[in-house]
Short mmCIF file of C-alpha atoms and ligand atoms in Angstrom, two decimals:
data_model
loop_
_atom_site.label_atom_id
_atom_site.label_comp_id
_atom_site.label_asym_id
_atom_site.label_seq_id
_atom_site.Cartn_x
_atom_site.Cartn_y
_atom_site.Cartn_z
CA ILE A 1 -6.91 -47.84 20.00
CA SER A 2 -3.89 -48.67 18.26
CA ARG A 3 -1.10 -46.44 17.24
CA PHE A 4 -2.47 -46.33 13.93
CA SER A 5 -5.76 -44.78 14.61
CA ILE A 6 -4.30 -42.33 17.30
CA MET A 7 -2.28 -40.91 14.39
CA ASP A 8 -5.38 -40.86 12.44
CA VAL A 9 -7.14 -38.33 14.90
CA VAL A 10 -4.03 -36.51 15.45
CA LYS A 11 -4.21 -36.21 11.71
CA THR A 12 -7.84 -35.06 11.60
CA VAL A 13 -7.61 -32.61 14.32
CA SER A 14 -5.06 -30.98 12.79
CA ILE A 15 -6.51 -30.86 9.41
CA LEU A 16 -9.75 -29.39 11.08
CA SER A 17 -7.96 -26.55 13.01
CA ARG A 18 -6.04 -25.53 10.05
CA ASN A 19 -9.46 -25.31 8.05
CA HIS A 20 -10.80 -23.25 11.07
CA ALA A 21 -7.58 -20.88 11.10
CA LYS A 22 -8.10 -20.71 7.24
CA VAL A 23 -11.74 -19.59 7.41
CA PHE A 24 -11.23 -17.21 10.54
CA LEU A 25 -8.04 -15.72 8.33
CA ARG A 26 -10.49 -14.94 5.21
CA PHE A 27 -13.27 -13.73 7.31
CA TYR A 28 -11.30 -11.44 9.35
CA SER A 29 -9.36 -9.69 6.46
CA ASN A 30 -12.62 -9.49 4.56
CA LYS A 31 -13.80 -7.33 7.10
CA GLN A 32 -10.51 -5.51 7.56
CA SER A 33 -10.50 -4.47 3.66
CA GLU A 34 -14.10 -3.31 3.82
CA HIS A 35 -13.05 -1.41 6.76
CA LEU A 36 -10.41 0.18 4.56
CA LEU A 37 -12.54 0.93 1.79
CA LYS A 38 -14.74 3.00 3.30
CA TYR A 39 -12.64 6.22 2.95
CA ARG A 40 -15.56 8.76 2.07
CA PRO A 41 -16.58 10.66 5.05
CA SER A 42 -20.27 10.54 5.55
CA SER A 43 -22.67 14.05 5.58
CA LEU A 44 -26.02 15.41 5.00
CA PRO A 45 -26.87 16.52 1.83
CA PRO A 46 -26.84 20.56 1.67
CA SER A 47 -29.64 22.60 2.41
CA ASP A 48 -31.16 24.85 -0.74
CA GLU A 49 -30.43 27.71 1.53
CA ASP A 50 -26.88 27.49 2.08
CA LEU A 51 -26.36 26.55 -2.07
CA GLU A 52 -28.59 29.69 -2.95
CA ARG A 53 -25.69 31.72 -0.53
CA LEU A 54 -22.87 29.95 -2.31
CA ARG A 55 -24.15 30.79 -5.85
CA ASN A 56 -24.70 34.41 -4.74
CA PHE A 57 -21.16 34.59 -3.06
CA ILE A 58 -19.62 32.95 -6.54
CA SER A 59 -22.01 35.22 -8.85
CA LYS A 60 -20.66 38.29 -7.18
CA ARG A 61 -16.94 37.62 -7.21
CA ARG A 62 -14.81 38.65 -10.20
CA LYS A 63 -11.40 36.99 -9.17
CA LEU A 64 -12.12 34.30 -7.09
CA PHE A 65 -9.40 32.28 -5.32
CA VAL A 66 -10.10 28.71 -4.68
CA LEU A 67 -7.82 26.68 -2.23
CA SER A 68 -8.82 22.84 -2.19
CA GLY A 69 -7.33 19.84 0.08
CA ALA A 70 -7.81 16.39 0.59
CA GLY A 71 -11.62 16.36 1.22
CA LEU A 72 -12.22 17.21 -2.80
CA SER A 73 -10.32 13.77 -3.42
CA THR A 74 -11.90 11.41 -0.79
CA GLU A 75 -14.82 11.92 -2.86
CA SER A 76 -12.80 10.18 -5.80
CA GLY A 77 -12.22 7.11 -3.32
CA ILE A 78 -8.49 8.41 -2.49
CA PRO A 79 -7.69 7.55 1.12
CA ASP A 80 -6.76 10.95 3.26
CA TYR A 81 -5.00 11.62 6.69
CA ARG A 82 -7.49 13.25 8.73
CA SER A 83 -11.38 12.60 7.79
CA LYS A 84 -13.12 11.69 10.58
CA ASP A 85 -13.70 7.94 11.09
CA VAL A 86 -12.27 7.17 7.32
CA GLY A 87 -8.92 9.02 7.54
CA LEU A 88 -5.59 7.55 7.93
CA TYR A 89 -5.19 8.53 11.37
CA ALA A 90 -8.45 7.57 12.41
CA ARG A 91 -8.03 3.84 11.33
CA THR A 92 -4.52 2.85 11.80
CA ASN A 93 -1.42 3.76 13.92
CA HIS A 94 0.52 4.06 10.41
CA LYS A 95 2.56 7.86 10.29
CA PRO A 96 3.11 9.44 6.87
CA MET A 97 6.97 9.53 5.72
CA GLN A 98 8.44 12.43 7.06
CA HIS A 99 11.02 14.61 4.98
CA GLN A 100 14.17 14.06 7.42
CA ASP A 101 13.73 10.41 7.36
CA PHE A 102 13.41 10.18 3.60
CA VAL A 103 15.99 12.06 2.91
CA LYS A 104 18.56 10.61 5.48
CA SER A 105 17.67 6.76 5.10
CA ALA A 106 18.33 4.76 2.58
CA ASP A 107 15.99 1.80 4.29
CA LYS A 108 13.28 4.58 4.65
CA ARG A 109 13.76 5.04 1.03
CA LYS A 110 13.53 1.22 0.00
CA ILE A 111 10.30 1.19 2.33
CA TYR A 112 8.39 4.08 0.58
CA TRP A 113 9.45 2.90 -2.97
CA ALA A 114 8.55 -0.69 -2.36
CA ARG A 115 5.08 0.35 -0.99
CA SER A 116 4.63 3.06 -3.43
CA TYR A 117 5.41 0.51 -6.60
CA LEU A 118 2.50 -1.59 -5.35
CA GLY A 119 0.22 0.82 -4.61
CA TRP A 120 0.94 3.33 -8.18
CA ALA A 121 -1.37 1.40 -10.33
CA LYS A 122 -4.39 1.71 -8.39
CA TYR A 123 -3.81 5.84 -7.38
CA ASP A 124 -2.47 6.55 -11.32
CA ALA A 125 -6.24 5.16 -12.12
CA TRP A 126 -8.08 7.68 -9.81
CA LYS A 127 -10.55 9.99 -12.08
CA PRO A 128 -11.48 13.45 -11.28
CA ASN A 129 -14.95 13.77 -9.47
CA ALA A 130 -17.76 16.20 -10.34
CA ALA A 131 -16.25 18.48 -8.22
CA HIS A 132 -12.94 18.91 -9.64
CA VAL A 133 -14.73 18.68 -12.87
CA LYS A 134 -16.68 21.80 -12.22
CA LEU A 135 -14.03 23.55 -10.79
CA ALA A 136 -12.22 23.10 -13.95
CA ALA A 137 -15.27 24.27 -15.69
CA MET A 138 -15.55 27.48 -13.60
CA GLU A 139 -11.97 28.56 -14.47
CA LYS A 140 -12.45 27.95 -18.05
CA ASP A 141 -15.92 30.54 -17.82
CA GLY A 142 -13.63 32.81 -15.79
CA ARG A 143 -15.58 32.66 -12.52
CA VAL A 144 -12.21 31.01 -10.87
CA GLU A 145 -9.10 33.26 -11.34
CA TRP A 146 -6.79 30.62 -9.83
CA HIS A 147 -6.82 27.51 -8.06
CA THR A 148 -4.32 26.63 -5.04
CA THR A 149 -4.57 23.06 -4.38
CA GLN A 150 -2.80 21.03 -1.30
CA ASN A 151 -3.44 17.65 -3.06
CA VAL A 152 -0.63 15.81 -4.74
CA ASP A 153 -2.67 13.53 -6.89
CA GLY A 154 -3.06 15.62 -10.05
CA LEU A 155 -6.56 15.13 -10.19
CA MET A 156 -7.10 18.95 -11.34
CA VAL A 157 -4.82 18.57 -13.83
CA LYS A 158 -6.66 15.73 -15.27
CA ALA A 159 -9.86 17.70 -14.73
CA GLY A 160 -8.26 20.03 -16.96
CA ALA A 161 -7.60 23.00 -14.84
CA GLU A 162 -4.68 25.35 -15.83
CA GLN A 163 -4.43 28.36 -13.56
CA LEU A 164 -3.26 26.30 -11.06
CA THR A 165 -0.59 25.84 -7.94
CA GLU A 166 -0.09 22.63 -6.60
CA LEU A 167 1.18 23.75 -3.52
CA HIS A 168 2.68 20.43 -2.14
CA GLY A 169 4.05 18.81 -5.67
CA GLN A 170 2.48 16.12 -7.73
CA MET A 171 2.96 12.27 -7.25
CA ARG A 172 3.42 12.25 -10.88
CA ARG A 173 6.79 13.62 -10.97
CA VAL A 174 10.07 12.24 -9.43
CA VAL A 175 12.96 14.68 -8.75
CA CYS A 176 16.77 13.02 -8.13
CA MET A 177 17.90 14.62 -5.03
CA ARG A 178 21.45 14.76 -6.36
CA CYS A 179 21.24 16.37 -10.02
CA ASN A 180 17.54 18.04 -9.26
CA GLY A 181 16.25 15.90 -12.63
CA LEU A 182 12.70 15.80 -13.13
CA LEU A 183 11.54 12.25 -14.13
CA ASP A 184 7.89 10.88 -14.93
CA ARG A 185 6.63 8.59 -12.38
CA ASN A 186 5.60 6.24 -15.00
CA VAL A 187 8.93 5.79 -16.14
CA MET A 188 10.24 5.27 -12.92
CA GLN A 189 7.58 2.43 -12.35
CA LYS A 190 9.12 0.84 -15.48
CA ASP A 191 12.48 0.63 -14.06
CA MET A 192 11.13 -0.59 -10.82
CA ASP A 193 9.62 -3.53 -12.81
CA ALA A 194 12.82 -4.32 -14.87
CA LEU A 195 14.49 -4.42 -11.36
CA ASN A 196 11.75 -6.42 -9.30
CA LYS A 197 10.88 -9.11 -11.60
CA HIS A 198 10.81 -11.53 -9.13
CA TRP A 199 9.80 -9.68 -6.15
CA SER A 200 6.20 -9.33 -4.65
CA ALA A 201 4.61 -8.79 -1.44
CA GLU A 202 0.79 -9.24 -0.06
CA VAL A 203 -1.06 -5.80 0.09
CA LEU A 204 -2.83 -5.68 3.60
CA GLY A 205 -4.24 -2.26 2.88
CA TYR A 206 -4.11 1.23 1.37
CA GLY A 207 -3.07 4.44 2.60
CA PRO A 208 -2.94 8.08 1.34
CA ASP A 209 -0.81 9.10 -1.62
CA ALA A 210 -0.22 5.83 -3.45
CA ASP A 211 1.18 4.02 -0.10
CA VAL A 212 0.00 0.52 0.41
CA PHE A 213 0.47 -1.35 3.91
CA ILE A 214 2.77 -4.94 3.46
CA ARG A 215 4.64 -6.73 5.84
CA GLU A 216 8.31 -5.56 6.97
CA GLU A 217 10.09 -8.51 5.84
CA ASP A 218 8.92 -8.30 2.43
CA VAL A 219 10.66 -4.90 2.06
CA ILE A 220 14.07 -6.74 2.11
CA ASP A 221 14.52 -7.73 -1.21
CA PHE A 222 13.09 -4.74 -3.16
CA ASN A 223 15.55 -3.21 -5.41
CA VAL A 224 15.23 0.78 -5.89
CA PRO A 225 16.01 2.40 -8.87
CA ALA A 226 18.57 5.27 -8.98
CA CYS A 227 18.57 8.92 -11.40
CA ARG A 228 18.90 7.69 -15.03
CA LYS A 229 21.19 10.27 -15.55
CA CYS A 230 23.64 10.75 -12.05
CA GLY A 231 22.82 7.75 -10.35
CA GLY A 232 21.46 9.88 -7.44
CA ASP A 233 18.39 8.74 -5.04
CA LEU A 234 14.74 9.34 -6.24
CA LYS A 235 12.39 11.25 -4.46
CA PRO A 236 8.85 12.11 -5.08
CA ASN A 237 8.66 15.50 -6.08
CA VAL A 238 6.13 16.48 -3.25
CA THR A 239 6.44 18.21 -0.09
CA PHE A 240 6.70 15.79 2.80
CA PHE A 241 5.68 16.32 6.31
CA GLY A 242 8.56 18.10 7.96
CA ASP A 243 9.39 19.95 4.92
CA ASN A 244 8.26 23.14 3.42
CA VAL A 245 6.69 24.58 0.25
CA PRO A 246 9.61 25.85 -1.85
CA ARG A 247 9.25 30.03 -1.11
CA SER A 248 8.96 31.21 -4.67
CA LYS A 249 5.74 29.31 -4.43
CA VAL A 250 4.36 30.74 -1.30
CA THR A 251 5.56 34.18 -2.63
CA PHE A 252 3.39 33.90 -6.30
CA VAL A 253 0.23 32.46 -4.46
CA ARG A 254 0.38 35.55 -1.94
CA SER A 255 0.45 38.00 -4.88
CA ILE A 256 -2.75 36.49 -6.44
CA VAL A 257 -3.95 36.45 -2.84
CA ASP A 258 -3.51 40.27 -2.80
CA LYS A 259 -5.31 40.97 -6.20
CA CYS A 260 -8.33 38.38 -5.45
CA ASP A 261 -11.76 39.84 -4.15
CA GLY A 262 -13.13 36.12 -2.59
CA VAL A 263 -11.76 32.77 -1.42
CA LEU A 264 -13.28 29.67 -1.87
CA VAL A 265 -12.24 26.95 0.18
CA VAL A 266 -12.84 23.35 -0.89
CA GLY A 267 -12.75 19.93 1.13
CA SER A 268 -9.72 21.63 3.65
CA SER A 269 -9.79 21.68 7.31
CA LEU A 270 -7.15 24.08 7.11
CA HIS A 271 -5.33 22.28 9.77
CA VAL A 272 -1.68 22.53 7.60
CA TRP A 273 -0.01 26.19 8.04
CA SER A 274 0.99 25.96 4.29
CA GLY A 275 -2.40 26.48 3.16
CA TYR A 276 -4.04 28.05 5.98
CA ARG A 277 -1.72 31.29 5.82
CA PHE A 278 -3.37 32.13 2.57
CA ILE A 279 -6.67 32.32 4.57
CA THR A 280 -5.22 34.32 7.06
CA GLN A 281 -3.76 36.77 4.79
CA ALA A 282 -7.17 37.09 2.94
CA HIS A 283 -8.86 37.66 6.24
CA GLU A 284 -6.34 40.52 7.26
CA LEU A 285 -7.09 41.74 3.66
CA GLY A 286 -10.90 42.01 4.30
CA VAL A 287 -11.73 39.75 1.74
CA PRO A 288 -14.66 37.22 2.00
CA ILE A 289 -14.19 33.68 2.53
CA ALA A 290 -16.86 31.02 1.49
CA ILE A 291 -16.13 27.18 2.91
CA VAL A 292 -17.19 23.67 1.63
CA ASN A 293 -16.07 21.28 3.76
CA VAL A 294 -17.34 18.28 5.98
CA GLY A 295 -16.73 19.12 9.66
CA GLU A 296 -15.32 21.85 11.47
CA THR A 297 -12.06 23.90 9.85
CA ARG A 298 -9.36 26.78 11.62
CA ALA A 299 -11.43 29.66 9.54
CA ASP A 300 -14.81 28.73 10.49
CA LYS A 301 -15.17 31.80 12.35
CA PHE A 302 -13.93 33.85 9.36
CA ALA A 303 -16.37 32.77 6.91
CA ALA A 304 -18.94 34.35 5.19
CA VAL A 305 -20.66 31.27 3.80
CA LYS A 306 -20.08 27.79 5.33
CA ILE A 307 -21.16 24.41 4.11
CA ASP A 308 -20.72 21.39 5.88
CA ALA A 309 -21.40 18.64 3.08
CA LEU A 310 -19.67 17.13 0.57
CA CYS A 311 -18.00 18.51 -2.31
CA THR A 312 -19.21 16.47 -4.96
CA ASP A 313 -23.12 17.06 -3.75
CA VAL A 314 -21.86 21.28 -3.23
CA PHE A 315 -20.60 21.37 -6.95
CA ARG A 316 -23.37 18.94 -9.11
CA ALA A 317 -25.67 22.05 -7.65
CA ILE A 318 -23.65 25.00 -8.77
CA GLU A 319 -24.73 25.63 -12.33
ZN1 LIG B 1 20.48 12.64 -10.96
#
């Protein structure tokens, strides 16, 4: 074999293996995105008996207090942390942002905002599902006295709810950590657009709360905008893990629970104390509790009615 033909063989082999690698990568990333798109937990439809019990429960209440959680929104397609098999904890090693990390570290803030910048358009476009819409309608016709949600996605507001406490804040607002001024998240998005015209990164997957997964090295050149008024650092106006819900909010919701005559838990395992405390309060007051959630909750033992089914399936069946 001449020297020339050996080079040809080497070239051919390297082209073949590169194509093979490309095909493998494409196959692998398709598999991954298919997996990551399944955020909705599976469940059997509710039984007629269960639905009848819930209708009865709701019709007897004059001051119904609703507490909702991530399960309400996963059915819109929004990923959550704790859903069995499909939640963030079940499918990745990613950890949610901790309050102290965000407040203390400029690097952590940069990672957070770079990822949120890429995740925002998709997050902002989520629409309320049948359960959000029905719960908002139940407020309008007087069947729901007050709704407290642990979700930060603003979907109950989009559905038209007004008698509403967003316990952990809302992603659509940004707060300055220096002057406490509030900013619309879409305005900040425009500031990020302007500062990052030449920046891009490949999105490898989606997490809860507008988070996306990107390569660490892609974050380096991202530029984080500051407060338009004072130049301070910006934070989404939500309660991160490791932070406390503002006391005034807790006091207000507690006063509502004091006066309510029934509690309806929708789409929450009540794993987090910030919401669970209202359920223990209601239980101590002897207020009856109904729960709609896929899987066990911490309050199943207190519940007069428990339906283990998807919120949308249940609320479509409530007239
Ligand atoms: Zn400021």
